[in-house]
mmCIF file of C-alpha atoms in Angstrom:
data_model
loop_
_atom_site.group_PDB
_atom_site.id
_atom_site.type_symbol
_atom_site.label_atom_id
_atom_site.label_comp_id
_atom_site.label_asym_id
_atom_site.label_seq_id
_atom_site.Cartn_x
_atom_site.Cartn_y
_atom_site.Cartn_z
ATOM 1 C CA UNK X 1 -5.387 165.596 185.297
ATOM 2 C CA UNK X 2 -6.871 164.367 182.128
ATOM 3 C CA UNK X 3 -10.380 165.006 183.273
ATOM 4 C CA UNK X 4 -9.537 168.454 184.516
ATOM 5 C CA UNK X 5 -7.964 169.439 180.824
ATOM 6 C CA UNK X 6 -11.115 167.980 179.146
ATOM 7 C CA UNK X 7 -13.458 169.717 181.594
ATOM 8 C CA UNK X 8 -11.542 173.137 180.993
ATOM 9 C CA UNK X 9 -11.774 172.641 177.367
ATOM 10 C CA UNK X 10 -15.393 172.145 177.535
ATOM 11 C CA UNK X 11 -15.550 175.327 179.757
ATOM 12 C CA UNK X 12 -13.698 177.159 176.751
ATOM 13 C CA UNK X 13 -16.020 176.091 174.311
ATOM 14 C CA UNK X 14 -18.987 177.300 176.091
ATOM 15 C CA UNK X 15 -20.300 180.674 177.594
ATOM 16 C CA UNK X 16 -21.548 183.577 175.653
ATOM 17 C CA UNK X 17 -18.123 184.488 174.093
ATOM 18 C CA UNK X 18 -17.754 181.199 172.249
ATOM 19 C CA UNK X 19 -21.415 181.272 171.428
ATOM 20 C CA UNK X 20 -20.890 184.624 169.637
ATOM 21 C CA UNK X 21 -17.676 183.110 167.955
ATOM 22 C CA UNK X 22 -19.615 180.031 166.800
ATOM 23 C CA UNK X 23 -22.381 182.171 165.274
ATOM 24 C CA UNK X 24 -19.573 184.055 163.150
ATOM 25 C CA UNK X 25 -19.774 182.098 160.025
ATOM 26 C CA UNK X 26 -17.914 182.347 156.446
ATOM 27 C CA UNK X 27 -20.454 184.757 155.231
ATOM 28 C CA UNK X 28 -19.939 187.319 158.034
ATOM 29 C CA UNK X 29 -16.076 187.268 157.380
ATOM 30 C CA UNK X 30 -16.856 187.813 153.486
ATOM 31 C CA UNK X 31 -19.271 190.640 154.337
ATOM 32 C CA UNK X 32 -16.533 192.335 156.555
ATOM 33 C CA UNK X 33 -13.960 192.037 154.046
ATOM 34 C CA UNK X 34 -16.478 193.672 151.478
ATOM 35 C CA UNK X 35 -17.247 196.704 153.893
ATOM 36 C CA UNK X 36 -13.300 196.963 154.543
ATOM 37 C CA UNK X 37 -12.530 197.321 150.617
ATOM 38 C CA UNK X 38 -15.607 199.608 150.270
ATOM 39 C CA UNK X 39 -14.265 202.033 152.787
ATOM 40 C CA UNK X 40 -10.863 201.838 151.659
ATOM 41 C CA UNK X 41 -11.802 202.528 147.903
ATOM 42 C CA UNK X 42 -14.078 205.597 149.204
ATOM 43 C CA UNK X 43 -11.145 206.985 151.053
ATOM 44 C CA UNK X 44 -8.684 206.411 148.289
ATOM 45 C CA UNK X 45 -11.033 207.586 145.299
ATOM 46 C CA UNK X 46 -12.798 210.439 147.145
ATOM 47 C CA UNK X 47 -10.688 211.892 149.908
ATOM 48 C CA UNK X 48 -7.206 211.581 148.384
ATOM 49 C CA UNK X 49 -7.751 210.771 144.822
ATOM 50 C CA UNK X 50 -4.989 208.436 144.809
ATOM 51 C CA UNK X 51 -3.736 204.907 145.078
ATOM 52 C CA UNK X 52 -2.127 206.245 148.376
ATOM 53 C CA UNK X 53 -5.698 205.901 150.306
ATOM 54 C CA UNK X 54 -5.416 201.932 149.871
ATOM 55 C CA UNK X 55 -3.001 201.976 152.731
ATOM 56 C CA UNK X 56 -5.930 202.927 155.063
ATOM 57 C CA UNK X 57 -7.205 199.002 154.443
ATOM 58 C CA UNK X 58 -4.823 197.646 157.218
ATOM 59 C CA UNK X 59 -6.091 200.264 159.988
ATOM 60 C CA UNK X 60 -9.760 200.003 158.734
ATOM 61 C CA UNK X 61 -9.712 196.009 158.580
ATOM 62 C CA UNK X 62 -8.335 196.294 162.291
ATOM 63 C CA UNK X 63 -10.668 198.842 163.407
ATOM 64 C CA UNK X 64 -13.673 197.079 161.770
ATOM 65 C CA UNK X 65 -12.998 193.593 163.089
ATOM 66 C CA UNK X 66 -12.711 194.962 166.578
ATOM 67 C CA UNK X 67 -15.968 197.070 166.348
ATOM 68 C CA UNK X 68 -17.732 193.899 164.594
ATOM 69 C CA UNK X 69 -16.593 191.434 167.256
ATOM 70 C CA UNK X 70 -17.677 193.731 170.021
ATOM 71 C CA UNK X 71 -21.049 193.981 168.040
ATOM 72 C CA UNK X 72 -21.454 190.381 167.777
ATOM 73 C CA UNK X 73 -20.736 189.929 171.542
ATOM 74 C CA UNK X 74 -23.505 192.463 172.380
ATOM 75 C CA UNK X 75 -25.868 190.680 170.362
ATOM 76 C CA UNK X 76 -24.832 187.194 171.675
ATOM 77 C CA UNK X 77 -25.532 188.904 175.304
ATOM 78 C CA UNK X 78 -28.939 190.221 174.089
ATOM 79 C CA UNK X 79 -29.850 186.657 172.899
ATOM 80 C CA UNK X 80 -28.797 184.920 176.022
ATOM 81 C CA UNK X 81 -30.763 187.226 178.246
ATOM 82 C CA UNK X 82 -33.769 186.819 175.997
ATOM 83 C CA UNK X 83 -33.318 182.771 176.504
ATOM 84 C CA UNK X 84 -32.371 183.605 180.036
ATOM 85 C CA UNK X 85 -35.631 185.288 180.669
ATOM 86 C CA UNK X 86 -37.490 182.286 179.406
ATOM 87 C CA UNK X 87 -35.745 180.031 181.511
ATOM 88 C CA UNK X 88 -36.605 182.107 184.507
ATOM 89 C CA UNK X 89 -40.269 182.060 183.352
ATOM 90 C CA UNK X 90 -40.673 178.576 182.954
ATOM 91 C CA UNK X 91 -38.751 177.995 186.273
ATOM 92 C CA UNK X 92 -40.907 180.210 188.124
ATOM 93 C CA UNK X 93 -44.173 178.572 186.741
ATOM 94 C CA UNK X 94 -42.570 175.118 187.669
ATOM 95 C CA UNK X 95 -41.830 176.297 191.176
ATOM 96 C CA UNK X 96 -45.121 177.615 191.752
ATOM 97 C CA UNK X 97 -46.674 174.473 190.696
ATOM 98 C CA UNK X 98 -45.165 172.747 193.586
ATOM 99 C CA UNK X 99 -42.332 170.908 191.555
ATOM 100 C CA UNK X 100 -38.925 170.651 193.189
ATOM 101 C CA UNK X 101 -35.920 172.633 192.275
ATOM 102 C CA UNK X 102 -34.264 169.800 190.423
ATOM 103 C CA UNK X 103 -37.562 168.670 188.539
ATOM 104 C CA UNK X 104 -38.119 172.426 187.892
ATOM 105 C CA UNK X 105 -34.681 172.663 185.894
ATOM 106 C CA UNK X 106 -35.701 169.313 183.821
ATOM 107 C CA UNK X 107 -38.844 170.727 182.975
ATOM 108 C CA UNK X 108 -37.145 173.905 181.777
ATOM 109 C CA UNK X 109 -34.725 172.084 179.809
ATOM 110 C CA UNK X 110 -37.641 170.499 177.916
ATOM 111 C CA UNK X 111 -39.669 173.685 177.270
ATOM 112 C CA UNK X 112 -36.331 175.413 176.062
ATOM 113 C CA UNK X 113 -35.645 172.587 173.510
ATOM 114 C CA UNK X 114 -39.282 173.094 172.513
ATOM 115 C CA UNK X 115 -39.115 176.714 172.158
ATOM 116 C CA UNK X 116 -35.547 177.083 170.500
ATOM 117 C CA UNK X 117 -35.358 174.044 168.054
ATOM 118 C CA UNK X 118 -32.437 175.498 165.838
ATOM 119 C CA UNK X 119 -29.763 176.451 168.646
ATOM 120 C CA UNK X 120 -29.958 177.699 172.030
ATOM 121 C CA UNK X 121 -27.056 178.226 174.253
ATOM 122 C CA UNK X 122 -29.280 178.202 177.410
ATOM 123 C CA UNK X 123 -30.753 174.811 176.540
ATOM 124 C CA UNK X 124 -27.382 173.285 176.217
ATOM 125 C CA UNK X 125 -26.133 174.791 179.381
ATOM 126 C CA UNK X 126 -29.204 173.779 181.428
ATOM 127 C CA UNK X 127 -28.682 170.393 179.888
ATOM 128 C CA UNK X 128 -25.098 170.347 181.570
ATOM 129 C CA UNK X 129 -26.609 171.443 184.546
ATOM 130 C CA UNK X 130 -29.077 168.567 184.706
ATOM 131 C CA UNK X 131 -26.280 166.148 183.923
ATOM 132 C CA UNK X 132 -24.314 167.593 187.161
ATOM 133 C CA UNK X 133 -27.322 167.226 189.134
ATOM 134 C CA UNK X 134 -27.806 163.495 188.042
ATOM 135 C CA UNK X 135 -24.252 162.944 189.220
ATOM 136 C CA UNK X 136 -25.413 163.921 192.695
ATOM 137 C CA UNK X 137 -23.842 167.585 192.491
ATOM 138 C CA UNK X 138 -25.920 169.896 194.492
ATOM 139 C CA UNK X 139 -28.030 172.108 192.522
ATOM 140 C CA UNK X 140 -26.912 175.125 193.731
ATOM 141 C CA UNK X 141 -23.273 174.008 193.075
ATOM 142 C CA UNK X 142 -24.167 173.241 189.510
ATOM 143 C CA UNK X 143 -25.943 176.434 188.772
ATOM 144 C CA UNK X 144 -22.910 178.206 190.402
ATOM 145 C CA UNK X 145 -20.651 176.721 187.768
ATOM 146 C CA UNK X 146 -23.334 177.827 185.157
ATOM 147 C CA UNK X 147 -22.979 181.208 186.401
ATOM 148 C CA UNK X 148 -19.148 181.211 186.381
ATOM 149 C CA UNK X 149 -19.430 180.626 182.749
ATOM 150 C CA UNK X 150 -21.812 183.408 182.202
ATOM 151 C CA UNK X 151 -20.686 186.282 184.565
ATOM 152 C CA UNK X 152 -23.995 188.453 184.147
ATOM 153 C CA UNK X 153 -25.651 190.120 187.098
ATOM 154 C CA UNK X 154 -29.030 188.446 186.368
ATOM 155 C CA UNK X 155 -27.332 184.961 186.772
ATOM 156 C CA UNK X 156 -25.101 185.707 189.340
ATOM 157 C CA UNK X 157 -27.971 187.287 191.617
ATOM 158 C CA UNK X 158 -29.978 183.730 191.494
ATOM 159 C CA UNK X 159 -26.760 181.686 191.953
ATOM 160 C CA UNK X 160 -26.432 183.589 195.345
ATOM 161 C CA UNK X 161 -29.902 183.270 195.960
ATOM 162 C CA UNK X 162 -29.842 179.438 195.456
ATOM 163 C CA UNK X 163 -26.918 178.893 197.593
ATOM 164 C CA UNK X 164 -28.185 181.202 200.341
ATOM 165 C CA UNK X 165 -31.745 179.734 200.186
ATOM 166 C CA UNK X 166 -30.115 176.125 200.759
ATOM 167 C CA UNK X 167 -27.943 177.008 203.732
ATOM 168 C CA UNK X 168 -30.570 178.836 205.610
ATOM 169 C CA UNK X 169 -33.629 176.497 204.617
ATOM 170 C CA UNK X 170 -37.253 177.757 205.381
ATOM 171 C CA UNK X 171 -39.336 178.353 202.276
ATOM 172 C CA UNK X 172 -36.299 178.500 199.825
ATOM 173 C CA UNK X 173 -38.345 177.222 196.815
ATOM 174 C CA UNK X 174 -40.903 180.237 197.494
ATOM 175 C CA UNK X 175 -37.895 182.502 197.716
ATOM 176 C CA UNK X 176 -36.460 181.389 194.373
ATOM 177 C CA UNK X 177 -39.625 181.657 192.761
ATOM 178 C CA UNK X 178 -39.853 185.535 193.744
ATOM 179 C CA UNK X 179 -36.319 186.215 192.766
ATOM 180 C CA UNK X 180 -36.526 184.458 189.543
ATOM 181 C CA UNK X 181 -39.966 186.646 189.095
ATOM 182 C CA UNK X 182 -38.231 189.869 189.964
ATOM 183 C CA UNK X 183 -35.117 189.211 187.694
ATOM 184 C CA UNK X 184 -37.609 188.335 184.702
ATOM 185 C CA UNK X 185 -39.315 191.805 185.437
ATOM 186 C CA UNK X 186 -35.620 193.371 185.342
ATOM 187 C CA UNK X 187 -34.904 191.853 182.044
ATOM 188 C CA UNK X 188 -38.292 193.062 180.496
ATOM 189 C CA UNK X 189 -37.273 196.469 181.887
ATOM 190 C CA UNK X 190 -33.918 196.294 180.049
ATOM 191 C CA UNK X 191 -35.728 195.361 176.716
ATOM 192 C CA UNK X 192 -38.173 198.459 176.924
ATOM 193 C CA UNK X 193 -35.230 200.710 177.641
ATOM 194 C CA UNK X 194 -33.282 199.261 174.683
ATOM 195 C CA UNK X 195 -36.240 199.874 172.457
ATOM 196 C CA UNK X 196 -36.224 203.383 173.391
ATOM 197 C CA UNK X 197 -32.845 204.055 172.802
ATOM 198 C CA UNK X 198 -33.055 202.157 169.224
ATOM 199 C CA UNK X 199 -34.515 205.383 167.647
ATOM 200 C CA UNK X 200 -31.291 207.198 168.696
ATOM 201 C CA UNK X 201 -29.081 204.626 167.227
ATOM 202 C CA UNK X 202 -30.834 204.917 163.996
ATOM 203 C CA UNK X 203 -30.630 208.628 164.096
ATOM 204 C CA UNK X 204 -26.650 208.194 164.759
ATOM 205 C CA UNK X 205 -26.541 205.922 161.948
ATOM 206 C CA UNK X 206 -28.282 208.474 159.419
ATOM 207 C CA UNK X 207 -25.938 211.332 160.652
ATOM 208 C CA UNK X 208 -22.900 209.064 160.146
ATOM 209 C CA UNK X 209 -23.975 208.223 156.639
ATOM 210 C CA UNK X 210 -24.869 211.874 155.379
ATOM 211 C CA UNK X 211 -21.353 213.386 155.647
ATOM 212 C CA UNK X 212 -20.015 210.530 153.335
ATOM 213 C CA UNK X 213 -23.087 210.867 150.934
ATOM 214 C CA UNK X 214 -22.734 214.461 150.560
ATOM 215 C CA UNK X 215 -18.978 214.135 149.921
ATOM 216 C CA UNK X 216 -19.330 211.480 147.364
ATOM 217 C CA UNK X 217 -22.152 213.659 145.694
ATOM 218 C CA UNK X 218 -19.674 216.529 145.257
ATOM 219 C CA UNK X 219 -16.815 214.202 143.934
ATOM 220 C CA UNK X 220 -18.810 212.860 141.108
ATOM 221 C CA UNK X 221 -21.346 215.815 140.458
ATOM 222 C CA UNK X 222 -18.862 218.777 140.638
ATOM 223 C CA UNK X 223 -15.257 217.321 141.079
ATOM 224 C CA UNK X 224 -13.685 220.869 140.448
ATOM 225 C CA UNK X 225 -14.629 221.886 144.126
ATOM 226 C CA UNK X 226 -12.569 219.245 145.359
ATOM 227 C CA UNK X 227 -9.564 219.661 143.092
ATOM 228 C CA UNK X 228 -7.419 221.746 145.390
ATOM 229 C CA UNK X 229 -7.666 219.342 148.236
ATOM 230 C CA UNK X 230 -5.885 216.619 146.028
ATOM 231 C CA UNK X 231 -2.087 216.239 145.633
ATOM 232 C CA UNK X 232 -0.643 218.690 147.760
ATOM 233 C CA UNK X 233 0.474 218.375 151.391
ATOM 234 C CA UNK X 234 -2.165 220.727 152.554
ATOM 235 C CA UNK X 235 -5.000 219.004 151.152
ATOM 236 C CA UNK X 236 -3.751 215.561 152.343
ATOM 237 C CA UNK X 237 -3.565 217.328 156.167
ATOM 238 C CA UNK X 238 -6.981 218.368 155.806
ATOM 239 C CA UNK X 239 -8.736 215.270 154.600
ATOM 240 C CA UNK X 240 -6.765 213.217 157.063
ATOM 241 C CA UNK X 241 -7.926 215.482 160.114
ATOM 242 C CA UNK X 242 -11.584 215.336 158.640
ATOM 243 C CA UNK X 243 -11.362 211.392 158.871
ATOM 244 C CA UNK X 244 -9.928 211.703 162.426
ATOM 245 C CA UNK X 245 -12.616 213.948 163.476
ATOM 246 C CA UNK X 246 -15.335 211.838 161.853
ATOM 247 C CA UNK X 247 -14.289 208.905 163.785
ATOM 248 C CA UNK X 248 -13.955 210.867 167.054
ATOM 249 C CA UNK X 249 -17.405 211.972 166.489
ATOM 250 C CA UNK X 250 -18.923 208.487 165.901
ATOM 251 C CA UNK X 251 -17.017 207.267 168.986
ATOM 252 C CA UNK X 252 -18.385 210.114 171.090
ATOM 253 C CA UNK X 253 -22.032 209.527 169.812
ATOM 254 C CA UNK X 254 -21.904 205.912 170.464
ATOM 255 C CA UNK X 255 -20.594 206.874 173.992
ATOM 256 C CA UNK X 256 -23.333 209.166 174.716
ATOM 257 C CA UNK X 257 -26.066 206.630 173.543
ATOM 258 C CA UNK X 258 -24.575 204.112 176.022
ATOM 259 C CA UNK X 259 -24.462 206.672 178.833
ATOM 260 C CA UNK X 260 -28.109 207.661 178.146
ATOM 261 C CA UNK X 261 -29.248 203.988 178.149
ATOM 262 C CA UNK X 262 -27.511 203.265 181.275
ATOM 263 C CA UNK X 263 -28.910 206.801 182.996
ATOM 264 C CA UNK X 264 -32.290 205.660 181.726
ATOM 265 C CA UNK X 265 -31.952 202.265 183.410
ATOM 266 C CA UNK X 266 -30.863 203.652 186.487
ATOM 267 C CA UNK X 267 -33.935 206.141 186.881
ATOM 268 C CA UNK X 268 -36.210 203.360 185.676
ATOM 269 C CA UNK X 269 -35.043 201.409 188.520
ATOM 270 C CA UNK X 270 -35.259 204.219 191.256
#
């Protein structure tokens, strides 16, 4: 029972989500709170011209924390896929050189240690995988445990090929090598698509900042234009409606980019 609990704790401390949380240091939290305070200050001063606007600090902090946490997980997945791509390239090279699948994973660990000196989630996971193999656990079972910690399509597909090839026999090393090469090419295609949509992401950020810049410019250069919007119920309702519409527009813009990226990936695969 004690061993099962310790293994469960080790599994909780690993994986992409745990990797993303460990990469979040005190500086990131400090910058997050600075961003929250600046947004609340802008709302209180420019939109409402009242200390009442500082109440927005609570929903802004919650919304911003969720958004940044999601962004950190996305960056962790991108980092993981990049390292996984290097792992597949090293695994394919070792298999084509005639090494067994067990020895190939040992070489993969050594290569990843040299490539990522500072920190690498893949190198640690391959180290655990090699430890399981050293304890006479079949390589397909060890990699299946790795796939359970990282539930990505590219990882699960290679895990299925490993288990299927071991059961059916034949030239399973050649099949694994070909599968690893195909997954490697798929990841390269995904990176190219992300680069294609990066320009649209920059355009969305510019479009998101411009209304705030214009409103701030009017507030500080010609404040008389906004006097009628302050300290009356009608102005508060209009400004509140503008904030809600602004957030909805940002959400729709991010959804459009996500859908466009997904459709581009599907068209490229066909």
